[in-house]
PDB file of N, CA and C in Angstrom:
ATOM      1  N   GLY M 212     -64.656  49.399 -21.966  1.00  0.00           N
ATOM      2  CA  GLY M 212     -65.322  50.504 -22.606  1.00  0.00           C
ATOM      3  C   GLY M 212     -64.330  51.412 -23.303  1.00  0.00           C
ATOM      4  N   GLU M 213     -64.845  52.296 -24.068  1.00  0.00           N
ATOM      5  CA  GLU M 213     -64.024  53.253 -24.802  1.00  0.00           C
ATOM      6  C   GLU M 213     -64.162  54.618 -24.153  1.00  0.00           C
ATOM      7  N   ALA M 214     -63.040  55.201 -23.775  1.00  0.00           N
ATOM      8  CA  ALA M 214     -63.053  56.516 -23.139  1.00  0.00           C
ATOM      9  C   ALA M 214     -63.207  57.598 -24.202  1.00  0.00           C
ATOM     10  N   GLN M 215     -63.968  58.622 -23.879  1.00  0.00           N
ATOM     11  CA  GLN M 215     -64.132  59.779 -24.745  1.00  0.00           C
ATOM     12  C   GLN M 215     -63.890  61.028 -23.914  1.00  0.00           C
ATOM     13  N   ALA M 216     -63.257  62.016 -24.521  1.00  0.00           N
ATOM     14  CA  ALA M 216     -63.008  63.276 -23.848  1.00  0.00           C
ATOM     15  C   ALA M 216     -63.515  64.418 -24.711  1.00  0.00           C
ATOM     16  N   PHE M 217     -64.054  65.426 -24.060  1.00  0.00           N
ATOM     17  CA  PHE M 217     -64.558  66.615 -24.720  1.00  0.00           C
ATOM     18  C   PHE M 217     -63.740  67.789 -24.209  1.00  0.00           C
ATOM     19  N   GLU M 218     -62.651  68.062 -24.940  1.00  0.00           N
ATOM     20  CA  GLU M 218     -61.695  69.079 -24.542  1.00  0.00           C
ATOM     21  C   GLU M 218     -61.291  68.826 -23.094  1.00  0.00           C
ATOM     22  N   ASP M 219     -61.254  69.858 -22.262  1.00  0.00           N
ATOM     23  CA  ASP M 219     -60.909  69.638 -20.853  1.00  0.00           C
ATOM     24  C   ASP M 219     -62.140  69.818 -19.975  1.00  0.00           C
ATOM     25  N   ILE M 220     -63.324  69.648 -20.590  1.00  0.00           N
ATOM     26  CA  ILE M 220     -64.575  69.909 -19.887  1.00  0.00           C
ATOM     27  C   ILE M 220     -65.196  68.645 -19.312  1.00  0.00           C
ATOM     28  N   CYS M 221     -65.160  67.565 -20.076  1.00  0.00           N
ATOM     29  CA  CYS M 221     -65.896  66.369 -19.676  1.00  0.00           C
ATOM     30  C   CYS M 221     -65.204  65.132 -20.229  1.00  0.00           C
ATOM     31  N   GLY M 222     -65.232  64.071 -19.467  1.00  0.00           N
ATOM     32  CA  GLY M 222     -64.718  62.782 -19.923  1.00  0.00           C
ATOM     33  C   GLY M 222     -65.712  61.689 -19.571  1.00  0.00           C
ATOM     34  N   CYS M 223     -65.824  60.683 -20.423  1.00  0.00           N
ATOM     35  CA  CYS M 223     -66.794  59.602 -20.208  1.00  0.00           C
ATOM     36  C   CYS M 223     -66.136  58.255 -20.467  1.00  0.00           C
ATOM     37  N   LEU M 224     -66.570  57.262 -19.717  1.00  0.00           N
ATOM     38  CA  LEU M 224     -66.104  55.897 -19.919  1.00  0.00           C
ATOM     39  C   LEU M 224     -67.211  54.962 -19.459  1.00  0.00           C
ATOM     40  N   SER M 225     -67.644  54.100 -20.335  1.00  0.00           N
ATOM     41  CA  SER M 225     -68.659  53.106 -19.998  1.00  0.00           C
ATOM     42  C   SER M 225     -67.951  51.773 -19.781  1.00  0.00           C
ATOM     43  N   VAL M 226     -68.226  51.140 -18.654  1.00  0.00           N
ATOM     44  CA  VAL M 226     -67.578  49.866 -18.333  1.00  0.00           C
ATOM     45  C   VAL M 226     -68.627  48.838 -17.945  1.00  0.00           C
ATOM     46  N   SER M 227     -68.241  47.598 -18.008  1.00  0.00           N
ATOM     47  CA  SER M 227     -69.120  46.502 -17.612  1.00  0.00           C
ATOM     48  C   SER M 227     -68.554  45.809 -16.389  1.00  0.00           C
ATOM     49  N   THR M 228     -69.436  45.443 -15.487  1.00  0.00           N
ATOM     50  CA  THR M 228     -69.023  44.639 -14.330  1.00  0.00           C
ATOM     51  C   THR M 228     -69.577  43.222 -14.429  1.00  0.00           C
ATOM     52  N   TYR M 229     -70.175  42.896 -15.598  1.00  0.00           N
ATOM     53  CA  TYR M 229     -70.643  41.522 -15.806  1.00  0.00           C
ATOM     54  C   TYR M 229     -69.450  40.571 -15.779  1.00  0.00           C
ATOM     55  N   PRO M 230     -69.693  39.307 -15.406  1.00  0.00           N
ATOM     56  CA  PRO M 230     -68.594  38.329 -15.413  1.00  0.00           C
ATOM     57  C   PRO M 230     -68.062  38.110 -16.836  1.00  0.00           C
ATOM     58  N   PHE M 231     -66.819  37.689 -16.930  1.00  0.00           N
ATOM     59  CA  PHE M 231     -66.250  37.358 -18.228  1.00  0.00           C
ATOM     60  C   PHE M 231     -66.965  36.144 -18.815  1.00  0.00           C
ATOM     61  N   ASN M 232     -67.092  36.124 -20.122  1.00  0.00           N
ATOM     62  CA  ASN M 232     -67.739  35.017 -20.817  1.00  0.00           C
ATOM     63  C   ASN M 232     -66.726  33.883 -20.957  1.00  0.00           C
ATOM     64  N   THR M 233     -66.910  32.833 -20.178  1.00  0.00           N
ATOM     65  CA  THR M 233     -65.971  31.709 -20.200  1.00  0.00           C
ATOM     66  C   THR M 233     -66.278  30.736 -21.334  1.00  0.00           C
ATOM     67  N   ASP M 234     -67.382  30.943 -22.050  1.00  0.00           N
ATOM     68  CA  ASP M 234     -67.712  30.078 -23.192  1.00  0.00           C
ATOM     69  C   ASP M 234     -66.883  30.425 -24.428  1.00  0.00           C
ATOM     70  N   ILE M 235     -66.267  31.598 -24.433  1.00  0.00           N
ATOM     71  CA  ILE M 235     -65.469  32.038 -25.567  1.00  0.00           C
ATOM     72  C   ILE M 235     -64.001  31.958 -25.176  1.00  0.00           C
ATOM     73  N   PRO M 236     -63.207  31.166 -25.926  1.00  0.00           N
ATOM     74  CA  PRO M 236     -61.777  31.058 -25.594  1.00  0.00           C
ATOM     75  C   PRO M 236     -61.085  32.418 -25.669  1.00  0.00           C
ATOM     76  N   TRP M 237     -60.171  32.638 -24.759  1.00  0.00           N
ATOM     77  CA  TRP M 237     -59.427  33.893 -24.724  1.00  0.00           C
ATOM     78  C   TRP M 237     -57.951  33.580 -24.848  1.00  0.00           C
ATOM     79  N   GLU M 238     -57.297  34.210 -25.790  1.00  0.00           N
ATOM     80  CA  GLU M 238     -55.887  33.955 -26.073  1.00  0.00           C
ATOM     81  C   GLU M 238     -54.959  34.881 -25.291  1.00  0.00           C
ATOM     82  N   GLY M 239     -55.535  35.729 -24.440  1.00  0.00           N
ATOM     83  CA  GLY M 239     -54.697  36.624 -23.645  1.00  0.00           C
ATOM     84  C   GLY M 239     -54.332  37.914 -24.359  1.00  0.00           C
ATOM     85  N   GLU M 240     -54.970  38.189 -25.500  1.00  0.00           N
ATOM     86  CA  GLU M 240     -54.700  39.419 -26.237  1.00  0.00           C
ATOM     87  C   GLU M 240     -55.980  40.222 -26.344  1.00  0.00           C
ATOM     88  N   GLY M 241     -55.883  41.515 -26.065  1.00  0.00           N
ATOM     89  CA  GLY M 241     -57.064  42.367 -26.172  1.00  0.00           C
ATOM     90  C   GLY M 241     -58.033  42.114 -25.026  1.00  0.00           C
ATOM     91  N   PRO M 242     -59.106  42.905 -25.007  1.00  0.00           N
ATOM     92  CA  PRO M 242     -60.070  42.752 -23.915  1.00  0.00           C
ATOM     93  C   PRO M 242     -60.860  41.454 -24.038  1.00  0.00           C
ATOM     94  N   ARG M 243     -61.167  40.880 -22.911  1.00  0.00           N
ATOM     95  CA  ARG M 243     -62.000  39.683 -22.859  1.00  0.00           C
ATOM     96  C   ARG M 243     -63.456  40.076 -22.965  1.00  0.00           C
ATOM     97  N   GLU M 244     -64.233  39.299 -23.714  1.00  0.00           N
ATOM     98  CA  GLU M 244     -65.662  39.590 -23.831  1.00  0.00           C
ATOM     99  C   GLU M 244     -66.362  39.196 -22.532  1.00  0.00           C
ATOM    100  N   ARG M 245     -67.309  40.027 -22.139  1.00  0.00           N
ATOM    101  CA  ARG M 245     -68.073  39.760 -20.924  1.00  0.00           C
ATOM    102  C   ARG M 245     -69.445  39.189 -21.270  1.00  0.00           C
ATOM    103  N   GLN M 246     -70.068  38.536 -20.322  1.00  0.00           N
ATOM    104  CA  GLN M 246     -71.436  38.070 -20.516  1.00  0.00           C
ATOM    105  C   GLN M 246     -72.324  39.275 -20.765  1.00  0.00           C
ATOM    106  N   GLY M 247     -73.367  39.085 -21.547  1.00  0.00           N
ATOM    107  CA  GLY M 247     -74.306  40.163 -21.791  1.00  0.00           C
ATOM    108  C   GLY M 247     -73.924  41.085 -22.914  1.00  0.00           C
ATOM    109  N   PHE M 248     -73.035  40.657 -23.788  1.00  0.00           N
ATOM    110  CA  PHE M 248     -72.628  41.500 -24.907  1.00  0.00           C
ATOM    111  C   PHE M 248     -73.761  41.559 -25.927  1.00  0.00           C
ATOM    112  N   PRO M 249     -74.144  42.684 -26.525  1.00  0.00           N
ATOM    113  CA  PRO M 249     -73.560  43.987 -26.237  1.00  0.00           C
ATOM    114  C   PRO M 249     -74.168  44.617 -24.987  1.00  0.00           C
ATOM    115  N   ILE M 250     -73.395  45.419 -24.314  1.00  0.00           N
ATOM    116  CA  ILE M 250     -73.896  46.165 -23.165  1.00  0.00           C
ATOM    117  C   ILE M 250     -74.871  47.213 -23.687  1.00  0.00           C
ATOM    118  N   CYS M 251     -75.998  47.343 -23.052  1.00  0.00           N
ATOM    119  CA  CYS M 251     -77.078  48.184 -23.578  1.00  0.00           C
ATOM    120  C   CYS M 251     -77.143  49.567 -22.956  1.00  0.00           C
ATOM    121  N   ASP M 252     -76.217  49.890 -22.078  1.00  0.00           N
ATOM    122  CA  ASP M 252     -76.177  51.244 -21.524  1.00  0.00           C
ATOM    123  C   ASP M 252     -75.672  52.196 -22.605  1.00  0.00           C
ATOM    124  N   TYR M 253     -76.161  53.429 -22.555  1.00  0.00           N
ATOM    125  CA  TYR M 253     -75.794  54.406 -23.580  1.00  0.00           C
ATOM    126  C   TYR M 253     -75.699  55.769 -22.910  1.00  0.00           C
ATOM    127  N   TYR M 254     -74.696  56.534 -23.268  1.00  0.00           N
ATOM    128  CA  TYR M 254     -74.596  57.895 -22.746  1.00  0.00           C
ATOM    129  C   TYR M 254     -74.404  58.871 -23.894  1.00  0.00           C
ATOM    130  N   HIS M 255     -74.823  60.101 -23.640  1.00  0.00           N
ATOM    131  CA  HIS M 255     -74.688  61.161 -24.638  1.00  0.00           C
ATOM    132  C   HIS M 255     -74.515  62.476 -23.891  1.00  0.00           C
ATOM    133  N   VAL M 256     -73.574  63.282 -24.341  1.00  0.00           N
ATOM    134  CA  VAL M 256     -73.288  64.567 -23.716  1.00  0.00           C
ATOM    135  C   VAL M 256     -73.426  65.657 -24.765  1.00  0.00           C
ATOM    136  N   GLU M 257     -74.090  66.741 -24.396  1.00  0.00           N
ATOM    137  CA  GLU M 257     -74.158  67.917 -25.256  1.00  0.00           C
ATOM    138  C   GLU M 257     -73.622  69.108 -24.472  1.00  0.00           C
ATOM    139  N   LEU M 258     -72.622  69.764 -25.046  1.00  0.00           N
ATOM    140  CA  LEU M 258     -72.031  70.956 -24.450  1.00  0.00           C
ATOM    141  C   LEU M 258     -72.555  72.151 -25.242  1.00  0.00           C
ATOM    142  N   HIS M 259     -73.208  73.077 -24.566  1.00  0.00           N
ATOM    143  CA  HIS M 259     -73.823  74.221 -25.232  1.00  0.00           C
ATOM    144  C   HIS M 259     -73.004  75.487 -25.014  1.00  0.00           C
ATOM    145  N   LYS M 260     -73.075  76.395 -25.984  1.00  0.00           N
ATOM    146  CA  LYS M 260     -72.324  77.652 -25.913  1.00  0.00           C
ATOM    147  C   LYS M 260     -72.697  78.470 -24.684  1.00  0.00           C
ATOM    148  N   SER M 261     -73.913  78.273 -24.184  1.00  0.00           N
ATOM    149  CA  SER M 261     -74.366  79.003 -23.004  1.00  0.00           C
ATOM    150  C   SER M 261     -73.628  78.563 -21.735  1.00  0.00           C
ATOM    151  N   GLY M 262     -72.880  77.466 -21.843  1.00  0.00           N
ATOM    152  CA  GLY M 262     -72.202  76.923 -20.671  1.00  0.00           C
ATOM    153  C   GLY M 262     -72.951  75.761 -20.056  1.00  0.00           C
ATOM    154  N   ARG M 263     -74.153  75.503 -20.547  1.00  0.00           N
ATOM    155  CA  ARG M 263     -74.962  74.388 -20.037  1.00  0.00           C
ATOM    156  C   ARG M 263     -74.457  73.077 -20.625  1.00  0.00           C
ATOM    157  N   THR M 264     -74.423  72.055 -19.797  1.00  0.00           N
ATOM    158  CA  THR M 264     -74.086  70.705 -20.230  1.00  0.00           C
ATOM    159  C   THR M 264     -75.285  69.813 -19.965  1.00  0.00           C
ATOM    160  N   VAL M 265     -75.689  69.073 -20.978  1.00  0.00           N
ATOM    161  CA  VAL M 265     -76.794  68.121 -20.824  1.00  0.00           C
ATOM    162  C   VAL M 265     -76.198  66.729 -20.994  1.00  0.00           C
ATOM    163  N   PHE M 266     -76.312  65.930 -19.943  1.00  0.00           N
ATOM    164  CA  PHE M 266     -75.731  64.587 -19.908  1.00  0.00           C
ATOM    165  C   PHE M 266     -76.837  63.599 -19.598  1.00  0.00           C
ATOM    166  N   CYS M 267     -76.904  62.541 -20.352  1.00  0.00           N
ATOM    167  CA  CYS M 267     -77.945  61.536 -20.125  1.00  0.00           C
ATOM    168  C   CYS M 267     -77.339  60.138 -20.229  1.00  0.00           C
ATOM    169  N   VAL M 268     -77.666  59.290 -19.263  1.00  0.00           N
ATOM    170  CA  VAL M 268     -77.282  57.885 -19.289  1.00  0.00           C
ATOM    171  C   VAL M 268     -78.565  57.066 -19.287  1.00  0.00           C
ATOM    172  N   THR M 269     -78.668  56.124 -20.218  1.00  0.00           N
ATOM    173  CA  THR M 269     -79.846  55.253 -20.268  1.00  0.00           C
ATOM    174  C   THR M 269     -79.396  53.804 -20.222  1.00  0.00           C
ATOM    175  N   ASP M 270     -80.258  52.965 -19.667  1.00  0.00           N
ATOM    176  CA  ASP M 270     -79.963  51.546 -19.493  1.00  0.00           C
ATOM    177  C   ASP M 270     -80.981  50.748 -20.287  1.00  0.00           C
ATOM    178  N   GLY M 271     -80.507  49.872 -21.156  1.00  0.00           N
ATOM    179  CA  GLY M 271     -81.393  49.038 -21.956  1.00  0.00           C
ATOM    180  C   GLY M 271     -82.086  47.955 -21.146  1.00  0.00           C
ATOM    181  N   CYS M 272     -81.696  47.772 -19.892  1.00  0.00           N
ATOM    182  CA  CYS M 272     -82.359  46.839 -18.962  1.00  0.00           C
ATOM    183  C   CYS M 272     -82.407  45.407 -19.475  1.00  0.00           C
ATOM    184  N   ASN M 273     -81.389  44.992 -20.182  1.00  0.00           N
ATOM    185  CA  ASN M 273     -81.294  43.607 -20.637  1.00  0.00           C
ATOM    186  C   ASN M 273     -80.065  43.495 -21.525  1.00  0.00           C
ATOM    187  N   TRP M 274     -79.958  42.387 -22.221  1.00  0.00           N
ATOM    188  CA  TRP M 274     -78.854  42.163 -23.143  1.00  0.00           C
ATOM    189  C   TRP M 274     -79.408  42.021 -24.545  1.00  0.00           C
ATOM    190  N   GLY M 275     -78.627  42.392 -25.524  1.00  0.00           N
ATOM    191  CA  GLY M 275     -79.006  42.160 -26.909  1.00  0.00           C
ATOM    192  C   GLY M 275     -79.338  43.434 -27.666  1.00  0.00           C
ATOM    193  N   GLU M 276     -79.674  43.247 -28.943  1.00  0.00           N
ATOM    194  CA  GLU M 276     -79.865  44.365 -29.849  1.00  0.00           C
ATOM    195  C   GLU M 276     -81.108  45.195 -29.532  1.00  0.00           C
ATOM    196  N   LYS M 277     -82.245  44.579 -29.238  1.00  0.00           N
ATOM    197  CA  LYS M 277     -83.472  45.347 -28.979  1.00  0.00           C
ATOM    198  C   LYS M 277     -83.349  46.238 -27.746  1.00  0.00           C
ATOM    199  N   PRO M 278     -82.865  45.743 -26.619  1.00  0.00           N
ATOM    200  CA  PRO M 278     -82.673  46.631 -25.469  1.00  0.00           C
ATOM    201  C   PRO M 278     -81.647  47.735 -25.745  1.00  0.00           C
ATOM    202  N   ARG M 279     -80.603  47.425 -26.517  1.00  0.00           N
ATOM    203  CA  ARG M 279     -79.611  48.440 -26.867  1.00  0.00           C
ATOM    204  C   ARG M 279     -80.267  49.557 -27.672  1.00  0.00           C
ATOM    205  N   LEU M 280     -81.098  49.190 -28.666  1.00  0.00           N
ATOM    206  CA  LEU M 280     -81.789  50.197 -29.473  1.00  0.00           C
ATOM    207  C   LEU M 280     -82.789  50.999 -28.639  1.00  0.00           C
ATOM    208  N   ALA M 281     -83.448  50.340 -27.676  1.00  0.00           N
ATOM    209  CA  ALA M 281     -84.378  51.046 -26.791  1.00  0.00           C
ATOM    210  C   ALA M 281     -83.635  52.084 -25.952  1.00  0.00           C
ATOM    211  N   SER M 282     -82.457  51.732 -25.474  1.00  0.00           N
ATOM    212  CA  SER M 282     -81.651  52.654 -24.681  1.00  0.00           C
ATOM    213  C   SER M 282     -81.236  53.863 -25.504  1.00  0.00           C
ATOM    214  N   ILE M 283     -80.791  53.626 -26.721  1.00  0.00           N
ATOM    215  CA  ILE M 283     -80.382  54.721 -27.612  1.00  0.00           C
ATOM    216  C   ILE M 283     -81.577  55.613 -27.932  1.00  0.00           C
ATOM    217  N   SER M 284     -82.715  55.010 -28.218  1.00  0.00           N
ATOM    218  CA  SER M 284     -83.918  55.774 -28.561  1.00  0.00           C
ATOM    219  C   SER M 284     -84.369  56.656 -27.397  1.00  0.00           C
ATOM    220  N   ALA M 285     -84.368  56.108 -26.193  1.00  0.00           N
ATOM    221  CA  ALA M 285     -84.761  56.886 -25.016  1.00  0.00           C
ATOM    222  C   ALA M 285     -83.800  58.054 -24.806  1.00  0.00           C
ATOM    223  N   ASN M 286     -82.524  57.804 -24.989  1.00  0.00           N
ATOM    224  CA  ASN M 286     -81.513  58.838 -24.817  1.00  0.00           C
ATOM    225  C   ASN M 286     -81.707  59.947 -25.844  1.00  0.00           C
ATOM    226  N   GLN M 287     -81.915  59.585 -27.096  1.00  0.00           N
ATOM    227  CA  GLN M 287     -82.122  60.575 -28.143  1.00  0.00           C
ATOM    228  C   GLN M 287     -83.406  61.367 -27.907  1.00  0.00           C
ATOM    229  N   GLY M 288     -84.447  60.702 -27.421  1.00  0.00           N
ATOM    230  CA  GLY M 288     -85.699  61.389 -27.106  1.00  0.00           C
ATOM    231  C   GLY M 288     -85.514  62.432 -26.012  1.00  0.00           C
ATOM    232  N   PHE M 289     -84.764  62.077 -24.981  1.00  0.00           N
ATOM    233  CA  PHE M 289     -84.488  63.015 -23.896  1.00  0.00           C
ATOM    234  C   PHE M 289     -83.741  64.239 -24.416  1.00  0.00           C
ATOM    235  N   HIS M 290     -82.693  63.999 -25.192  1.00  0.00           N
ATOM    236  CA  HIS M 290     -81.908  65.122 -25.708  1.00  0.00           C
ATOM    237  C   HIS M 290     -82.728  65.979 -26.666  1.00  0.00           C
ATOM    238  N   SER M 291     -83.582  65.379 -27.454  1.00  0.00           N
ATOM    239  CA  SER M 291     -84.443  66.145 -28.358  1.00  0.00           C
ATOM    240  C   SER M 291     -85.375  67.055 -27.553  1.00  0.00           C
ATOM    241  N   TYR M 292     -85.949  66.509 -26.490  1.00  0.00           N
ATOM    242  CA  TYR M 292     -86.834  67.287 -25.617  1.00  0.00           C
ATOM    243  C   TYR M 292     -86.063  68.447 -24.982  1.00  0.00           C
ATOM    244  N   MET M 293     -84.874  68.160 -24.480  1.00  0.00           N
ATOM    245  CA  MET M 293     -84.081  69.201 -23.817  1.00  0.00           C
ATOM    246  C   MET M 293     -83.689  70.313 -24.797  1.00  0.00           C
ATOM    247  N   ARG M 294     -83.329  69.951 -26.028  1.00  0.00           N
ATOM    248  CA  ARG M 294     -82.992  70.969 -27.028  1.00  0.00           C
ATOM    249  C   ARG M 294     -84.195  71.876 -27.305  1.00  0.00           C
ATOM    250  N   THR M 295     -85.375  71.276 -27.401  1.00  0.00           N
ATOM    251  CA  THR M 295     -86.587  72.026 -27.722  1.00  0.00           C
ATOM    252  C   THR M 295     -87.003  72.943 -26.575  1.00  0.00           C
ATOM    253  N   HIS M 296     -86.817  72.495 -25.330  1.00  0.00           N
ATOM    254  CA  HIS M 296     -87.332  73.224 -24.168  1.00  0.00           C
ATOM    255  C   HIS M 296     -86.265  73.942 -23.338  1.00  0.00           C
ATOM    256  N   GLN M 297     -85.042  74.000 -23.843  1.00  0.00           N
ATOM    257  CA  GLN M 297     -83.979  74.633 -23.064  1.00  0.00           C
ATOM    258  C   GLN M 297     -84.270  76.080 -22.700  1.00  0.00           C
ATOM    259  N   HIS M 298     -84.917  76.782 -23.592  1.00  0.00           N
ATOM    260  CA  HIS M 298     -85.190  78.204 -23.338  1.00  0.00           C
ATOM    261  C   HIS M 298     -86.158  78.401 -22.161  1.00  0.00           C
ATOM    262  N   GLU M 299     -86.866  77.343 -21.764  1.00  0.00           N
ATOM    263  CA  GLU M 299     -87.818  77.428 -20.648  1.00  0.00           C
ATOM    264  C   GLU M 299     -87.146  77.179 -19.301  1.00  0.00           C
ATOM    265  N   ILE M 300     -85.902  76.729 -19.326  1.00  0.00           N
ATOM    266  CA  ILE M 300     -85.202  76.370 -18.101  1.00  0.00           C
ATOM    267  C   ILE M 300     -84.358  77.563 -17.638  1.00  0.00           C
ATOM    268  N   SER M 301     -84.502  77.931 -16.375  1.00  0.00           N
ATOM    269  CA  SER M 301     -83.711  79.049 -15.865  1.00  0.00           C
ATOM    270  C   SER M 301     -82.470  78.565 -15.167  1.00  0.00           C
TER     271      SER M 301
END
């Protein structure tokens, strides 16, 4: 996975524990591809001036492009809802 950092407030890293894909030759350089590529988990963090942090992790519950897009869509929907209703949360 690719690590991301948000100043000194938050850090994220998405990793896979799926087995390595032995059908694809590996020359020993760079990361080895794992079974189930692309990984369909998705995370998104929003840091607000109020000090509130909204973090969401979604799982596409399968492998491939459609589950990946479903995971992204669900994540974006959650964040859209939270942005709209934040003023209602104490």
